Coordinates of C-alpha atoms in Angstrom, one line a residue:
M1 CA -5.2 42.6 25.1
P2 CA -4.7 43.1 21.8
Y3 CA -5.2 41.3 18.9
G4 CA -1.3 42.0 17.6
D5 CA 0.4 41.6 21.3
S6 CA -1.0 38.4 21.0
A7 CA 0.1 37.4 17.9
I8 CA 3.3 39.2 18.7
R9 CA 4.0 37.2 21.7
K10 CA 3.1 33.8 20.0
S11 CA 5.9 34.8 17.5
E12 CA 7.6 35.3 20.2
A13 CA 7.2 31.9 21.3
T14 CA 7.1 30.1 18.6
E15 CA 11.4 31.9 18.4
A16 CA 12.0 31.2 21.1
R17 CA 10.4 27.2 20.8
L18 CA 12.4 26.9 16.9
A19 CA 15.7 28.3 19.0
R20 CA 15.8 25.8 21.4
L21 CA 14.9 22.8 19.4
N22 CA 17.5 23.2 16.9
G23 CA 19.9 24.4 20.2
E24 CA 18.8 20.8 21.8
L25 CA 18.6 18.7 18.1
R26 CA 20.5 20.2 15.3
D27 CA 23.0 17.2 15.9
A28 CA 20.9 14.8 17.3
S29 CA 20.3 10.6 15.2
A30 CA 16.7 10.9 13.6
Q31 CA 15.8 8.7 16.0
T32 CA 16.2 11.1 19.2
V33 CA 15.0 14.2 17.0
L34 CA 11.8 11.5 16.3
R35 CA 11.4 10.6 20.1
A36 CA 11.7 14.7 21.1
A37 CA 9.4 15.3 19.0
M38 CA 6.4 12.7 18.8
I39 CA 7.1 11.7 23.2
R40 CA 7.7 15.4 24.7
E41 CA 7.2 18.6 21.8
W42 CA 3.4 17.0 20.2
P43 CA 2.7 13.7 22.1
E44 CA -1.0 14.6 20.7
G45 CA -0.4 16.4 18.0
L46 CA 2.1 14.9 15.5
T47 CA 1.6 12.8 12.2
Y48 CA 4.1 12.2 9.2
V49 CA 2.9 13.5 5.3
S50 CA 4.1 10.5 3.7
S51 CA 4.3 9.7 -0.7
F52 CA 6.0 6.5 0.0
G53 CA 8.2 6.3 -2.7
A54 CA 11.5 5.3 -3.0
E55 CA 13.3 7.3 0.1
S56 CA 10.6 6.6 2.2
V57 CA 10.7 3.1 3.4
A58 CA 13.1 5.2 6.2
M59 CA 11.5 7.5 7.3
L60 CA 8.5 4.8 8.5
A61 CA 11.0 2.6 9.8
L62 CA 11.6 4.6 12.5
I63 CA 8.2 5.8 12.9
A64 CA 6.8 2.4 13.2
D65 CA 9.7 2.2 15.9
V66 CA 8.9 4.2 18.4
K67 CA 4.8 5.5 17.1
P68 CA 3.3 2.4 14.8
D69 CA 0.4 4.2 15.2
L70 CA 0.8 7.0 14.2
P71 CA -1.1 9.9 12.1
I72 CA 0.5 9.3 8.2
I73 CA -1.4 11.3 5.6
F74 CA -1.5 10.1 2.8
L75 CA -2.0 12.3 -0.2
E76 CA -3.7 9.8 -2.9
T77 CA -3.4 12.0 -5.8
G78 CA -5.3 10.5 -7.8
M79 CA -1.7 9.8 -10.8
H80 CA -0.2 8.0 -8.3
F81 CA 1.5 4.9 -10.5
P82 CA 0.1 1.5 -9.5
Q83 CA 3.3 1.0 -8.4
T84 CA 3.4 3.0 -5.2
L85 CA 0.0 1.9 -4.2
D86 CA 1.4 -1.9 -3.9
Y87 CA 4.4 -0.7 -2.0
K88 CA 2.6 1.6 0.2
D89 CA 0.1 -2.0 1.2
E90 CA 3.5 -3.4 1.5
L91 CA 4.7 -1.7 4.1
I92 CA 2.2 -1.1 6.1
E93 CA 1.7 -4.4 7.0
K94 CA 5.0 -5.3 7.0
L95 CA 6.0 -2.3 9.4
G96 CA 2.8 -2.5 11.0
L97 CA 1.5 0.7 10.9
T98 CA -1.9 1.4 11.1
G99 CA -2.9 5.0 10.6
V100 CA -2.4 5.4 7.6
R101 CA -4.5 7.8 6.1
E102 CA -5.6 8.5 2.3
I103 CA -6.5 11.9 1.5
P104 CA -8.1 12.4 -2.1
P105 CA -8.9 15.3 -3.7
S106 CA -12.0 17.1 -4.2
E107 CA -13.6 14.8 -6.1
T108 CA -16.3 18.2 -6.5
E109 CA -13.2 21.0 -7.3
R110 CA -11.0 17.9 -9.3
K111 CA -14.8 17.4 -12.1
V112 CA -14.9 21.7 -11.9
L113 CA -11.0 21.9 -12.6
D114 CA -10.2 18.6 -14.1
P115 CA -12.8 17.4 -15.3
K116 CA -10.4 14.7 -17.8
N117 CA -7.4 14.4 -15.1
N118 CA -5.0 16.3 -17.5
L119 CA -4.6 18.9 -16.1
W120 CA -1.1 18.2 -15.3
K121 CA -0.1 18.8 -18.9
S122 CA -1.3 22.6 -18.9
D123 CA -0.4 23.5 -16.0
P124 CA 1.5 21.8 -13.1
D125 CA 1.1 24.2 -11.1
A126 CA -2.7 23.7 -10.9
C127 CA -2.4 19.9 -11.1
C128 CA -0.8 20.4 -7.3
A129 CA -3.1 22.7 -5.8
L130 CA -5.6 20.8 -7.0
R131 CA -4.1 16.8 -5.7
K132 CA -2.0 18.0 -2.8
V133 CA -1.7 21.3 -2.4
R134 CA -5.0 21.9 -1.3
P135 CA -6.6 18.4 0.8
L136 CA -3.2 18.7 2.7
E137 CA -5.1 21.6 5.2
P138 CA -8.0 19.8 6.0
A139 CA -5.5 16.6 6.6
L140 CA -3.2 18.9 8.9
A141 CA -6.2 20.2 10.8
G142 CA -6.0 19.3 14.5
F143 CA -1.7 18.2 14.1
E144 CA -0.1 20.9 16.3
A145 CA 3.1 19.6 13.9
W146 CA 4.2 17.3 11.2
I147 CA 6.6 15.8 10.0
T148 CA 8.8 14.9 6.3
G149 CA 11.2 13.6 4.8
R150 CA 13.0 16.4 3.2
K151 CA 17.1 15.8 3.2
R152 CA 19.4 18.7 2.1
F153 CA 21.4 16.6 0.2
H154 CA 18.3 17.4 -2.4
G155 CA 19.9 20.0 -3.5
G156 CA 17.3 24.4 -4.2
A157 CA 15.8 25.4 -1.8
R158 CA 17.0 22.2 1.1
M159 CA 20.1 22.7 1.4
T160 CA 19.6 24.8 4.7
L161 CA 17.2 23.0 5.8
P162 CA 16.6 23.0 9.6
V163 CA 15.9 19.7 11.6
F164 CA 12.6 22.2 12.9
E165 CA 11.3 25.1 11.8
F166 CA 7.9 26.8 11.9
A167 CA 5.6 27.5 8.2
N168 CA 2.2 28.3 7.3
G169 CA 0.2 27.6 11.2
R170 CA 2.9 24.6 12.2
Y171 CA 5.8 23.6 13.5
K172 CA 7.8 21.0 10.7
V173 CA 10.3 17.7 11.3
N174 CA 13.4 17.2 9.0
P175 CA 14.6 14.2 11.3
L176 CA 15.9 13.4 7.9
A177 CA 17.3 16.9 7.0
N178 CA 21.6 16.2 7.3
W179 CA 21.4 12.9 6.0
T180 CA 23.1 11.5 3.0
P181 CA 22.3 9.0 0.6
E182 CA 24.7 6.6 1.7
D183 CA 22.1 6.2 5.3
V184 CA 19.0 6.2 4.0
E185 CA 21.0 3.2 1.8
I186 CA 22.9 1.9 4.8
L187 CA 19.3 1.5 7.2
I188 CA 17.7 -0.3 4.4
R189 CA 20.3 -3.0 4.6
Q190 CA 20.5 -3.3 7.2
R191 CA 17.6 -4.1 8.5
N192 CA 16.5 -5.3 4.8
L193 CA 13.7 -3.3 4.0
P194 CA 11.7 -3.7 0.9
R195 CA 13.1 -0.9 -1.8
H196 CA 9.9 0.6 -4.6
P197 CA 10.5 -1.6 -7.1
L198 CA 11.1 1.8 -9.9
V199 CA 13.8 2.7 -7.5
A200 CA 15.4 -0.5 -9.6
Q201 CA 15.0 1.5 -13.2
G202 CA 16.2 4.8 -12.7
Y203 CA 14.2 6.1 -10.3
P204 CA 15.3 8.2 -7.0
S205 CA 12.4 10.2 -6.0
I206 CA 8.8 9.4 -7.4
G207 CA 6.2 11.0 -7.0
C208 CA 3.4 11.1 -9.5
W209 CA 3.8 9.8 -13.1
P210 CA 2.9 12.1 -15.4
C211 CA 5.6 14.7 -14.0
T212 CA 8.1 12.0 -12.9
K213 CA 10.3 10.5 -15.3
P214 CA 13.5 8.6 -14.4
S215 CA 16.8 10.6 -12.9
D216 CA 19.7 11.7 -15.8
N217 CA 21.9 13.1 -13.3
P218 CA 23.2 11.1 -10.5
E219 CA 23.9 14.2 -8.2
D220 CA 20.3 15.7 -8.5
P221 CA 18.2 12.6 -7.2
R222 CA 15.0 14.7 -7.9
A223 CA 16.3 16.1 -11.7
G224 CA 13.6 13.6 -13.0
R225 CA 10.5 15.9 -11.2
W226 CA 8.7 18.4 -13.9
A227 CA 11.9 17.2 -16.1
G228 CA 12.5 20.2 -17.7
Q229 CA 10.6 23.1 -16.2
Q230 CA 11.5 26.0 -13.8
K231 CA 8.8 23.6 -10.8
T232 CA 11.6 22.0 -8.5
E233 CA 8.3 21.5 -5.6
C234 CA 4.9 20.0 -5.7
G235 CA 4.1 23.4 -2.3
L236 CA 3.6 21.3 0.0
H237 CA 6.7 23.3 1.4
V238 CA 6.3 26.5 -0.4
E239 CA 4.6 28.7 2.5
K240 CA 1.0 30.7 1.5
T241 CA 2.1 34.0 0.3
E242 CA 4.7 32.2 -1.9
R243 CA 2.4 29.9 -4.3
P244 CA 1.7 30.8 -7.6
R245 CA -1.7 31.4 -8.0
V246 CA -3.3 29.0 -9.8
F247 CA -7.2 29.3 -8.9

């Protein structure tokens, strides 16, 4: 079979699977989406990529209900707030998560590209590429699909987020796509889940410390991320062909 025909058929199969999943689960609860993804669709080939940020506890709690040993990738950029690292350890213990994997950037690359750990000052895209985007690809090796915590209310490109999508060779599952801030708050309160300590200090969205500030816009929870710049995403959820060339 010619390679071209094989690639086309694979693409057609992918599109058919996406149509089936989104048709069936577009309006389903997050719990139903997660169970379908973890138990039926990708029982051995699914992971969750978590920043252990402001809203992460919602998804982590739902995952723990079904499969507390699910592989969870935490990109240890070396630039996280100390509070985030403490919060990660707290959630792992409280929720009984046993599959968390900490993935750092290549130390060889870091020494060459960011020896003084200040690349974020001159080129935040390159810093994100070094510390998040490039480490993620090998971390995802062996997984057919990965779960994200993105939600449409985050705005920007996320406003049209589907529940299931396919990008950069893998399926992506967005169980909380149609959740509102109130939905997140209700779950946290009902289950008495611990909050990221920086939320009380005005951080509704939390990434690496150099590029995260308290938000001054209540309508935009991500206003404190890369404030004053055109940048709105770290690059993890951007197609490879659309990512800026940084190296």
